[in-house]
């Protein structure tokens, strides 16, 4: 401690008054540093604020800690109370990793649906708890989507043998197509430009086609839903004026008059648009 304070004082990061104060700390410790070859920067952070920090990575200097957002902290607290802290930390780490490096990999969906609509078919849930965590972790989003598409159990089990991790490269779909006889048509969502389309064909005549949407690194069935953009954008107002309607009817509103809404029973919206809104 004494040698550290001495070098800090000589290199001017601290003033003499701070040096004197440090002696109070030094008197309570029975150790000292022998030498510091080169001091350029000392950085101190609150370890408890970075719940996913790996101490070994920190010691090696291979980890840059990031602070949890308010939403991530709420999720972590909720999942910790349900005994699913490890899953929450994995989701948080994955979310931050995606911000640094966009890819075409299939990963866990990291947000919840705030409206009272059921999107579990797409592995999107209204809340994170022990039950939904199990559904998220049992299979990768790609396999989950194939199950929802009606792929038979034997083929699903074979897919699980091919895809042993939750995060896998898009090129793996080509292998799956050839080994399962399924055609996969994937639309990769792009929020800034037009979407990209990829088709993976088996060697022989396909026994079925699975339409997929890859959005924010998450595979889902590419479907249209009986829900309007007006319902999503004006949810509270729709509930206020149409309080006696069923949820399914409210979801179809497409026109607003002075004191009421009108519906279109044939209205559908692409899943990507629903999520985007």
PDB file of C-alpha atoms in Angstrom:
ATOM      1  CA  UNK A   1       0.000   0.000   0.000  1.00  0.00           C
ATOM      2  CA  UNK A   2       2.817   2.384   0.927  1.00  0.00           C
ATOM      3  CA  UNK A   3       4.681   1.917  -2.364  1.00  0.00           C
ATOM      4  CA  UNK A   4       1.478   2.414  -4.344  1.00  0.00           C
ATOM      5  CA  UNK A   5       0.712   5.677  -2.529  1.00  0.00           C
ATOM      6  CA  UNK A   6       4.324   6.811  -2.996  1.00  0.00           C
ATOM      7  CA  UNK A   7       4.202   6.252  -6.749  1.00  0.00           C
ATOM      8  CA  UNK A   8       0.777   7.866  -7.077  1.00  0.00           C
ATOM      9  CA  UNK A   9       2.070  10.938  -5.245  1.00  0.00           C
ATOM     10  CA  UNK A  10       5.222  11.172  -7.379  1.00  0.00           C
ATOM     11  CA  UNK A  11       3.334  10.775 -10.661  1.00  0.00           C
ATOM     12  CA  UNK A  12       0.789  13.370  -9.522  1.00  0.00           C
ATOM     13  CA  UNK A  13      -2.567  11.522  -9.765  1.00  0.00           C
ATOM     14  CA  UNK A  14      -3.114  12.342  -6.051  1.00  0.00           C
ATOM     15  CA  UNK A  15      -2.348  15.332  -3.835  1.00  0.00           C
ATOM     16  CA  UNK A  16      -0.454  15.381  -0.515  1.00  0.00           C
ATOM     17  CA  UNK A  17      -3.652  15.644   1.506  1.00  0.00           C
ATOM     18  CA  UNK A  18      -4.873  12.413  -0.118  1.00  0.00           C
ATOM     19  CA  UNK A  19      -1.553  10.773   0.710  1.00  0.00           C
ATOM     20  CA  UNK A  20      -1.969  11.648   4.377  1.00  0.00           C
ATOM     21  CA  UNK A  21      -5.495  10.255   4.385  1.00  0.00           C
ATOM     22  CA  UNK A  22      -4.254   7.006   2.876  1.00  0.00           C
ATOM     23  CA  UNK A  23      -2.052   6.350   5.928  1.00  0.00           C
ATOM     24  CA  UNK A  24      -5.218   5.606   7.862  1.00  0.00           C
ATOM     25  CA  UNK A  25      -5.856   2.735   5.453  1.00  0.00           C
ATOM     26  CA  UNK A  26      -2.251   1.589   5.463  1.00  0.00           C
ATOM     27  CA  UNK A  27      -2.189   1.229   9.246  1.00  0.00           C
ATOM     28  CA  UNK A  28      -4.967  -1.358   9.000  1.00  0.00           C
ATOM     29  CA  UNK A  29      -3.223  -3.680   6.531  1.00  0.00           C
ATOM     30  CA  UNK A  30      -0.200  -5.919   7.015  1.00  0.00           C
ATOM     31  CA  UNK A  31       1.053  -6.041   3.407  1.00  0.00           C
ATOM     32  CA  UNK A  32       2.746  -3.846   0.826  1.00  0.00           C
ATOM     33  CA  UNK A  33       3.460  -3.803  -2.888  1.00  0.00           C
ATOM     34  CA  UNK A  34       7.093  -4.347  -3.878  1.00  0.00           C
ATOM     35  CA  UNK A  35       6.998  -2.373  -7.137  1.00  0.00           C
ATOM     36  CA  UNK A  36       4.871  -1.157 -10.000  1.00  0.00           C
ATOM     37  CA  UNK A  37       6.932  -1.084 -13.246  1.00  0.00           C
ATOM     38  CA  UNK A  38       4.631   1.269 -15.135  1.00  0.00           C
ATOM     39  CA  UNK A  39       1.519   3.020 -13.887  1.00  0.00           C
ATOM     40  CA  UNK A  40      -0.740   4.464 -16.565  1.00  0.00           C
ATOM     41  CA  UNK A  41      -4.263   4.096 -15.286  1.00  0.00           C
ATOM     42  CA  UNK A  42      -6.165   2.897 -12.228  1.00  0.00           C
ATOM     43  CA  UNK A  43      -9.833   2.100 -12.772  1.00  0.00           C
ATOM     44  CA  UNK A  44     -12.189   1.178  -9.939  1.00  0.00           C
ATOM     45  CA  UNK A  45     -15.775   0.019 -10.376  1.00  0.00           C
ATOM     46  CA  UNK A  46     -18.514  -1.406  -8.200  1.00  0.00           C
ATOM     47  CA  UNK A  47     -18.277  -5.187  -8.666  1.00  0.00           C
ATOM     48  CA  UNK A  48     -21.882  -5.704  -7.488  1.00  0.00           C
ATOM     49  CA  UNK A  49     -23.193  -3.568 -10.363  1.00  0.00           C
ATOM     50  CA  UNK A  50     -21.804  -5.994 -12.956  1.00  0.00           C
ATOM     51  CA  UNK A  51     -23.524  -9.275 -12.209  1.00  0.00           C
ATOM     52  CA  UNK A  52     -21.982 -11.240 -15.078  1.00  0.00           C
ATOM     53  CA  UNK A  53     -18.322 -10.402 -14.440  1.00  0.00           C
ATOM     54  CA  UNK A  54     -16.042 -13.425 -14.677  1.00  0.00           C
ATOM     55  CA  UNK A  55     -13.220 -12.853 -12.184  1.00  0.00           C
ATOM     56  CA  UNK A  56     -10.707 -14.890 -14.208  1.00  0.00           C
ATOM     57  CA  UNK A  57     -11.426 -12.884 -17.362  1.00  0.00           C
ATOM     58  CA  UNK A  58     -11.121  -9.687 -15.373  1.00  0.00           C
ATOM     59  CA  UNK A  59      -7.700 -10.704 -14.037  1.00  0.00           C
ATOM     60  CA  UNK A  60      -6.479 -11.542 -17.537  1.00  0.00           C
ATOM     61  CA  UNK A  61      -7.714  -8.216 -18.854  1.00  0.00           C
ATOM     62  CA  UNK A  62      -9.920  -9.903 -21.457  1.00  0.00           C
ATOM     63  CA  UNK A  63     -13.228  -8.589 -20.159  1.00  0.00           C
ATOM     64  CA  UNK A  64     -14.732  -5.117 -20.386  1.00  0.00           C
ATOM     65  CA  UNK A  65     -17.603  -4.850 -17.874  1.00  0.00           C
ATOM     66  CA  UNK A  66     -20.887  -3.261 -18.895  1.00  0.00           C
ATOM     67  CA  UNK A  67     -23.484  -1.828 -16.593  1.00  0.00           C
ATOM     68  CA  UNK A  68     -26.953  -3.357 -16.530  1.00  0.00           C
ATOM     69  CA  UNK A  69     -29.828  -1.279 -17.854  1.00  0.00           C
ATOM     70  CA  UNK A  70     -32.845  -0.698 -15.609  1.00  0.00           C
ATOM     71  CA  UNK A  71     -34.864  -3.269 -17.601  1.00  0.00           C
ATOM     72  CA  UNK A  72     -32.075  -5.843 -17.364  1.00  0.00           C
ATOM     73  CA  UNK A  73     -31.797  -5.307 -13.617  1.00  0.00           C
ATOM     74  CA  UNK A  74     -35.548  -5.917 -13.183  1.00  0.00           C
ATOM     75  CA  UNK A  75     -35.282  -9.087 -15.284  1.00  0.00           C
ATOM     76  CA  UNK A  76     -32.285 -10.278 -13.276  1.00  0.00           C
ATOM     77  CA  UNK A  77     -34.044  -9.665  -9.955  1.00  0.00           C
ATOM     78  CA  UNK A  78     -37.193 -11.459 -11.162  1.00  0.00           C
ATOM     79  CA  UNK A  79     -35.318 -14.470 -12.499  1.00  0.00           C
ATOM     80  CA  UNK A  80     -33.080 -14.622  -9.427  1.00  0.00           C
ATOM     81  CA  UNK A  81     -36.184 -14.820  -7.215  1.00  0.00           C
ATOM     82  CA  UNK A  82     -37.409 -17.717  -9.380  1.00  0.00           C
ATOM     83  CA  UNK A  83     -34.067 -19.497  -9.068  1.00  0.00           C
ATOM     84  CA  UNK A  84     -33.157 -18.833 -12.716  1.00  0.00           C
ATOM     85  CA  UNK A  85     -30.319 -16.325 -12.286  1.00  0.00           C
ATOM     86  CA  UNK A  86     -27.941 -18.157 -14.651  1.00  0.00           C
ATOM     87  CA  UNK A  87     -30.472 -18.011 -17.477  1.00  0.00           C
ATOM     88  CA  UNK A  88     -31.013 -14.282 -16.916  1.00  0.00           C
ATOM     89  CA  UNK A  89     -27.268 -13.619 -16.982  1.00  0.00           C
ATOM     90  CA  UNK A  90     -26.932 -15.622 -20.191  1.00  0.00           C
ATOM     91  CA  UNK A  91     -29.695 -13.580 -21.837  1.00  0.00           C
ATOM     92  CA  UNK A  92     -28.139 -10.299 -20.668  1.00  0.00           C
ATOM     93  CA  UNK A  93     -24.683 -11.300 -21.865  1.00  0.00           C
ATOM     94  CA  UNK A  94     -26.073 -12.374 -25.214  1.00  0.00           C
ATOM     95  CA  UNK A  95     -27.988  -9.101 -25.587  1.00  0.00           C
ATOM     96  CA  UNK A  96     -24.848  -7.035 -25.012  1.00  0.00           C
ATOM     97  CA  UNK A  97     -22.888  -9.267 -27.348  1.00  0.00           C
ATOM     98  CA  UNK A  98     -25.440  -8.671 -30.110  1.00  0.00           C
ATOM     99  CA  UNK A  99     -25.036  -4.918 -29.708  1.00  0.00           C
ATOM    100  CA  UNK A 100     -21.316  -5.286 -30.405  1.00  0.00           C
ATOM    101  CA  UNK A 101     -21.486  -7.831 -33.208  1.00  0.00           C
ATOM    102  CA  UNK A 102     -24.505  -8.383 -35.451  1.00  0.00           C
ATOM    103  CA  UNK A 103     -24.632 -11.790 -37.101  1.00  0.00           C
ATOM    104  CA  UNK A 104     -26.982 -14.206 -38.805  1.00  0.00           C
ATOM    105  CA  UNK A 105     -26.908 -16.574 -35.877  1.00  0.00           C
ATOM    106  CA  UNK A 106     -29.993 -17.911 -34.141  1.00  0.00           C
ATOM    107  CA  UNK A 107     -30.216 -16.836 -30.520  1.00  0.00           C
ATOM    108  CA  UNK A 108     -32.633 -16.364 -27.647  1.00  0.00           C
ATOM    109  CA  UNK A 109     -35.209 -13.570 -27.857  1.00  0.00           C
ATOM    110  CA  UNK A 110     -34.301 -11.064 -25.177  1.00  0.00           C
ATOM    111  CA  UNK A 111     -37.412  -8.894 -24.858  1.00  0.00           C
ATOM    112  CA  UNK A 112     -40.904  -9.457 -23.526  1.00  0.00           C
ATOM    113  CA  UNK A 113     -44.235  -8.538 -25.110  1.00  0.00           C
ATOM    114  CA  UNK A 114     -45.898  -5.756 -23.134  1.00  0.00           C
ATOM    115  CA  UNK A 115     -49.340  -6.122 -24.736  1.00  0.00           C
ATOM    116  CA  UNK A 116     -51.724  -8.892 -23.568  1.00  0.00           C
ATOM    117  CA  UNK A 117     -51.364 -10.842 -26.812  1.00  0.00           C
ATOM    118  CA  UNK A 118     -50.024 -14.381 -27.053  1.00  0.00           C
ATOM    119  CA  UNK A 119     -46.823 -14.651 -29.095  1.00  0.00           C
ATOM    120  CA  UNK A 120     -45.546 -17.867 -27.493  1.00  0.00           C
ATOM    121  CA  UNK A 121     -45.791 -19.557 -30.894  1.00  0.00           C
ATOM    122  CA  UNK A 122     -42.765 -17.415 -31.794  1.00  0.00           C
ATOM    123  CA  UNK A 123     -40.912 -18.014 -28.500  1.00  0.00           C
ATOM    124  CA  UNK A 124     -41.798 -14.496 -27.338  1.00  0.00           C
ATOM    125  CA  UNK A 125     -43.332 -14.287 -23.877  1.00  0.00           C
ATOM    126  CA  UNK A 126     -45.215 -11.706 -21.846  1.00  0.00           C
ATOM    127  CA  UNK A 127     -42.962 -12.194 -18.841  1.00  0.00           C
ATOM    128  CA  UNK A 128     -39.810 -13.975 -17.789  1.00  0.00           C
ATOM    129  CA  UNK A 129     -40.308 -16.564 -15.070  1.00  0.00           C
ATOM    130  CA  UNK A 130     -39.262 -20.118 -14.297  1.00  0.00           C
ATOM    131  CA  UNK A 131     -41.811 -21.615 -16.718  1.00  0.00           C
ATOM    132  CA  UNK A 132     -41.007 -19.372 -19.686  1.00  0.00           C
ATOM    133  CA  UNK A 133     -37.284 -19.700 -18.973  1.00  0.00           C
ATOM    134  CA  UNK A 134     -37.563 -23.481 -19.422  1.00  0.00           C
ATOM    135  CA  UNK A 135     -39.347 -22.996 -22.754  1.00  0.00           C
ATOM    136  CA  UNK A 136     -36.622 -20.610 -23.867  1.00  0.00           C
ATOM    137  CA  UNK A 137     -33.766 -22.894 -22.871  1.00  0.00           C
ATOM    138  CA  UNK A 138     -35.114 -26.304 -23.941  1.00  0.00           C
ATOM    139  CA  UNK A 139     -34.525 -25.744 -27.658  1.00  0.00           C
ATOM    140  CA  UNK A 140     -32.894 -23.182 -29.916  1.00  0.00           C
ATOM    141  CA  UNK A 141     -35.252 -20.720 -31.576  1.00  0.00           C
ATOM    142  CA  UNK A 142     -34.741 -22.509 -34.910  1.00  0.00           C
ATOM    143  CA  UNK A 143     -35.864 -25.885 -33.563  1.00  0.00           C
ATOM    144  CA  UNK A 144     -38.688 -24.236 -31.605  1.00  0.00           C
ATOM    145  CA  UNK A 145     -39.957 -22.689 -34.865  1.00  0.00           C
ATOM    146  CA  UNK A 146     -39.744 -26.045 -36.649  1.00  0.00           C
ATOM    147  CA  UNK A 147     -41.799 -27.673 -33.886  1.00  0.00           C
ATOM    148  CA  UNK A 148     -44.454 -24.969 -34.306  1.00  0.00           C
ATOM    149  CA  UNK A 149     -44.388 -25.575 -38.073  1.00  0.00           C
ATOM    150  CA  UNK A 150     -45.380 -29.206 -37.511  1.00  0.00           C
ATOM    151  CA  UNK A 151     -42.095 -30.986 -38.219  1.00  0.00           C
ATOM    152  CA  UNK A 152     -42.343 -34.569 -36.936  1.00  0.00           C
ATOM    153  CA  UNK A 153     -40.655 -35.585 -33.682  1.00  0.00           C
ATOM    154  CA  UNK A 154     -38.081 -37.913 -35.269  1.00  0.00           C
ATOM    155  CA  UNK A 155     -36.865 -35.123 -37.554  1.00  0.00           C
ATOM    156  CA  UNK A 156     -36.790 -32.668 -34.640  1.00  0.00           C
ATOM    157  CA  UNK A 157     -34.600 -35.064 -32.650  1.00  0.00           C
ATOM    158  CA  UNK A 158     -32.248 -35.360 -35.629  1.00  0.00           C
ATOM    159  CA  UNK A 159     -32.070 -31.555 -35.806  1.00  0.00           C
ATOM    160  CA  UNK A 160     -31.139 -31.481 -32.131  1.00  0.00           C
ATOM    161  CA  UNK A 161     -28.212 -33.777 -32.934  1.00  0.00           C
ATOM    162  CA  UNK A 162     -27.033 -31.371 -35.632  1.00  0.00           C
ATOM    163  CA  UNK A 163     -27.630 -28.215 -33.583  1.00  0.00           C
ATOM    164  CA  UNK A 164     -26.184 -28.806 -30.140  1.00  0.00           C
ATOM    165  CA  UNK A 165     -25.944 -25.144 -29.138  1.00  0.00           C
ATOM    166  CA  UNK A 166     -28.468 -22.306 -28.930  1.00  0.00           C
ATOM    167  CA  UNK A 167     -26.315 -20.006 -31.059  1.00  0.00           C
ATOM    168  CA  UNK A 168     -25.459 -21.503 -34.468  1.00  0.00           C
ATOM    169  CA  UNK A 169     -24.428 -20.065 -37.865  1.00  0.00           C
ATOM    170  CA  UNK A 170     -27.008 -19.599 -40.590  1.00  0.00           C
ATOM    171  CA  UNK A 171     -24.961 -21.849 -42.890  1.00  0.00           C
ATOM    172  CA  UNK A 172     -25.981 -24.794 -40.686  1.00  0.00           C
ATOM    173  CA  UNK A 173     -29.483 -24.615 -42.194  1.00  0.00           C
ATOM    174  CA  UNK A 174     -28.079 -25.879 -45.502  1.00  0.00           C
ATOM    175  CA  UNK A 175     -26.884 -29.039 -43.746  1.00  0.00           C
ATOM    176  CA  UNK A 176     -30.243 -29.480 -42.005  1.00  0.00           C
ATOM    177  CA  UNK A 177     -32.141 -29.072 -45.291  1.00  0.00           C
ATOM    178  CA  UNK A 178     -30.103 -31.813 -46.971  1.00  0.00           C
ATOM    179  CA  UNK A 179     -30.356 -34.236 -44.042  1.00  0.00           C
ATOM    180  CA  UNK A 180     -34.066 -33.744 -43.294  1.00  0.00           C
ATOM    181  CA  UNK A 181     -35.533 -33.235 -46.777  1.00  0.00           C
ATOM    182  CA  UNK A 182     -37.103 -29.922 -45.720  1.00  0.00           C
ATOM    183  CA  UNK A 183     -36.935 -26.695 -47.714  1.00  0.00           C
ATOM    184  CA  UNK A 184     -36.249 -23.623 -45.570  1.00  0.00           C
ATOM    185  CA  UNK A 185     -37.131 -20.166 -46.829  1.00  0.00           C
ATOM    186  CA  UNK A 186     -35.629 -17.529 -44.529  1.00  0.00           C
ATOM    187  CA  UNK A 187     -36.416 -13.818 -44.589  1.00  0.00           C
ATOM    188  CA  UNK A 188     -33.726 -11.846 -42.766  1.00  0.00           C
ATOM    189  CA  UNK A 189     -35.247  -8.653 -41.393  1.00  0.00           C
ATOM    190  CA  UNK A 190     -33.372  -5.416 -42.004  1.00  0.00           C
ATOM    191  CA  UNK A 191     -34.714  -2.331 -40.249  1.00  0.00           C
ATOM    192  CA  UNK A 192     -32.831   0.115 -42.491  1.00  0.00           C
ATOM    193  CA  UNK A 193     -32.961  -1.515 -45.930  1.00  0.00           C
ATOM    194  CA  UNK A 194     -35.017  -4.131 -47.751  1.00  0.00           C
ATOM    195  CA  UNK A 195     -35.153  -7.603 -46.247  1.00  0.00           C
ATOM    196  CA  UNK A 196     -32.881 -10.362 -47.533  1.00  0.00           C
ATOM    197  CA  UNK A 197     -34.214 -13.734 -48.645  1.00  0.00           C
ATOM    198  CA  UNK A 198     -32.418 -17.087 -48.402  1.00  0.00           C
ATOM    199  CA  UNK A 199     -33.646 -20.490 -49.578  1.00  0.00           C
ATOM    200  CA  UNK A 200     -32.069 -23.794 -48.537  1.00  0.00           C
ATOM    201  CA  UNK A 201     -33.096 -26.803 -50.622  1.00  0.00           C
ATOM    202  CA  UNK A 202     -32.657 -30.536 -49.964  1.00  0.00           C
ATOM    203  CA  UNK A 203     -31.069 -32.693 -52.667  1.00  0.00           C
ATOM    204  CA  UNK A 204     -34.388 -34.363 -53.515  1.00  0.00           C
ATOM    205  CA  UNK A 205     -37.981 -33.157 -53.708  1.00  0.00           C
ATOM    206  CA  UNK A 206     -38.751 -31.424 -50.368  1.00  0.00           C
ATOM    207  CA  UNK A 207     -41.306 -33.109 -48.141  1.00  0.00           C
ATOM    208  CA  UNK A 208     -42.368 -29.723 -46.734  1.00  0.00           C
ATOM    209  CA  UNK A 209     -41.393 -26.045 -46.674  1.00  0.00           C
ATOM    210  CA  UNK A 210     -40.811 -24.054 -43.488  1.00  0.00           C
ATOM    211  CA  UNK A 211     -41.137 -20.277 -43.797  1.00  0.00           C
ATOM    212  CA  UNK A 212     -38.878 -18.525 -41.289  1.00  0.00           C
ATOM    213  CA  UNK A 213     -38.228 -14.963 -40.193  1.00  0.00           C
ATOM    214  CA  UNK A 214     -34.804 -14.075 -38.789  1.00  0.00           C
ATOM    215  CA  UNK A 215     -35.220 -10.895 -36.761  1.00  0.00           C
ATOM    216  CA  UNK A 216     -32.692  -9.556 -34.268  1.00  0.00           C
ATOM    217  CA  UNK A 217     -30.872 -12.905 -34.461  1.00  0.00           C
ATOM    218  CA  UNK A 218     -34.037 -14.831 -33.546  1.00  0.00           C
ATOM    219  CA  UNK A 219     -35.716 -17.423 -35.795  1.00  0.00           C
ATOM    220  CA  UNK A 220     -39.525 -17.479 -35.871  1.00  0.00           C
ATOM    221  CA  UNK A 221     -42.228 -18.727 -38.195  1.00  0.00           C
ATOM    222  CA  UNK A 222     -42.808 -16.063 -40.828  1.00  0.00           C
ATOM    223  CA  UNK A 223     -46.554 -15.599 -40.479  1.00  0.00           C
ATOM    224  CA  UNK A 224     -49.225 -12.918 -40.583  1.00  0.00           C
ATOM    225  CA  UNK A 225     -51.293 -12.247 -37.469  1.00  0.00           C
ATOM    226  CA  UNK A 226     -54.896 -11.055 -37.044  1.00  0.00           C
ATOM    227  CA  UNK A 227     -53.830  -7.832 -35.374  1.00  0.00           C
ATOM    228  CA  UNK A 228     -53.737  -4.236 -36.598  1.00  0.00           C
ATOM    229  CA  UNK A 229     -51.046  -1.611 -36.251  1.00  0.00           C
ATOM    230  CA  UNK A 230     -53.767   0.730 -34.958  1.00  0.00           C
ATOM    231  CA  UNK A 231     -54.430  -1.616 -32.029  1.00  0.00           C
ATOM    232  CA  UNK A 232     -50.746  -1.704 -31.122  1.00  0.00           C
ATOM    233  CA  UNK A 233     -50.204   2.042 -31.433  1.00  0.00           C
ATOM    234  CA  UNK A 234     -53.448   3.037 -29.694  1.00  0.00           C
ATOM    235  CA  UNK A 235     -53.877   0.164 -27.253  1.00  0.00           C
ATOM    236  CA  UNK A 236     -55.011   2.215 -24.245  1.00  0.00           C
ATOM    237  CA  UNK A 237     -57.504   4.272 -26.270  1.00  0.00           C
ATOM    238  CA  UNK A 238     -58.906   1.143 -27.926  1.00  0.00           C
ATOM    239  CA  UNK A 239     -59.412  -0.484 -24.521  1.00  0.00           C
ATOM    240  CA  UNK A 240     -61.108   2.662 -23.242  1.00  0.00           C
ATOM    241  CA  UNK A 241     -63.619   3.001 -26.096  1.00  0.00           C
ATOM    242  CA  UNK A 242     -64.112  -0.720 -26.709  1.00  0.00           C
ATOM    243  CA  UNK A 243     -64.063  -2.025 -23.147  1.00  0.00           C
ATOM    244  CA  UNK A 244     -66.924  -4.464 -23.783  1.00  0.00           C
ATOM    245  CA  UNK A 245     -65.224  -6.066 -26.790  1.00  0.00           C
ATOM    246  CA  UNK A 246     -63.204  -9.256 -26.640  1.00  0.00           C
ATOM    247  CA  UNK A 247     -59.452  -8.945 -27.055  1.00  0.00           C
ATOM    248  CA  UNK A 248     -59.654 -10.704 -30.437  1.00  0.00           C
ATOM    249  CA  UNK A 249     -62.124  -8.086 -31.700  1.00  0.00           C
ATOM    250  CA  UNK A 250     -60.084  -5.172 -30.352  1.00  0.00           C
ATOM    251  CA  UNK A 251     -57.042  -6.480 -32.203  1.00  0.00           C
ATOM    252  CA  UNK A 252     -58.856  -5.961 -35.535  1.00  0.00           C
ATOM    253  CA  UNK A 253     -59.616  -2.229 -35.218  1.00  0.00           C
ATOM    254  CA  UNK A 254     -58.535  -0.353 -38.318  1.00  0.00           C
ATOM    255  CA  UNK A 255     -60.502   2.886 -38.263  1.00  0.00           C
ATOM    256  CA  UNK A 256     -61.372   5.409 -35.581  1.00  0.00           C
ATOM    257  CA  UNK A 257     -64.435   7.617 -35.605  1.00  0.00           C
ATOM    258  CA  UNK A 258     -65.184  10.352 -33.089  1.00  0.00           C
ATOM    259  CA  UNK A 259     -66.418   8.084 -30.305  1.00  0.00           C
ATOM    260  CA  UNK A 260     -65.859   4.565 -31.603  1.00  0.00           C
ATOM    261  CA  UNK A 261     -63.644   2.199 -33.562  1.00  0.00           C
ATOM    262  CA  UNK A 262     -64.477   0.033 -36.570  1.00  0.00           C
ATOM    263  CA  UNK A 263     -62.913  -3.336 -37.363  1.00  0.00           C
ATOM    264  CA  UNK A 264     -61.813  -5.284 -40.414  1.00  0.00           C
ATOM    265  CA  UNK A 265     -62.363  -8.985 -39.771  1.00  0.00           C
ATOM    266  CA  UNK A 266     -60.000  -9.962 -42.609  1.00  0.00           C
ATOM    267  CA  UNK A 267     -57.118  -7.777 -41.454  1.00  0.00           C
ATOM    268  CA  UNK A 268     -53.684  -9.355 -40.940  1.00  0.00           C
ATOM    269  CA  UNK A 269     -50.224  -7.905 -40.245  1.00  0.00           C
ATOM    270  CA  UNK A 270     -46.827  -9.562 -40.856  1.00  0.00           C
ATOM    271  CA  UNK A 271     -45.126 -10.718 -37.664  1.00  0.00           C
ATOM    272  CA  UNK A 272     -42.078  -8.523 -38.375  1.00  0.00           C
ATOM    273  CA  UNK A 273     -44.309  -5.444 -38.488  1.00  0.00           C
ATOM    274  CA  UNK A 274     -46.049  -6.417 -35.237  1.00  0.00           C
ATOM    275  CA  UNK A 275     -42.692  -6.740 -33.466  1.00  0.00           C
ATOM    276  CA  UNK A 276     -41.370  -3.571 -35.084  1.00  0.00           C
ATOM    277  CA  UNK A 277     -44.304  -1.556 -33.717  1.00  0.00           C
TER     278      UNK A 277
END
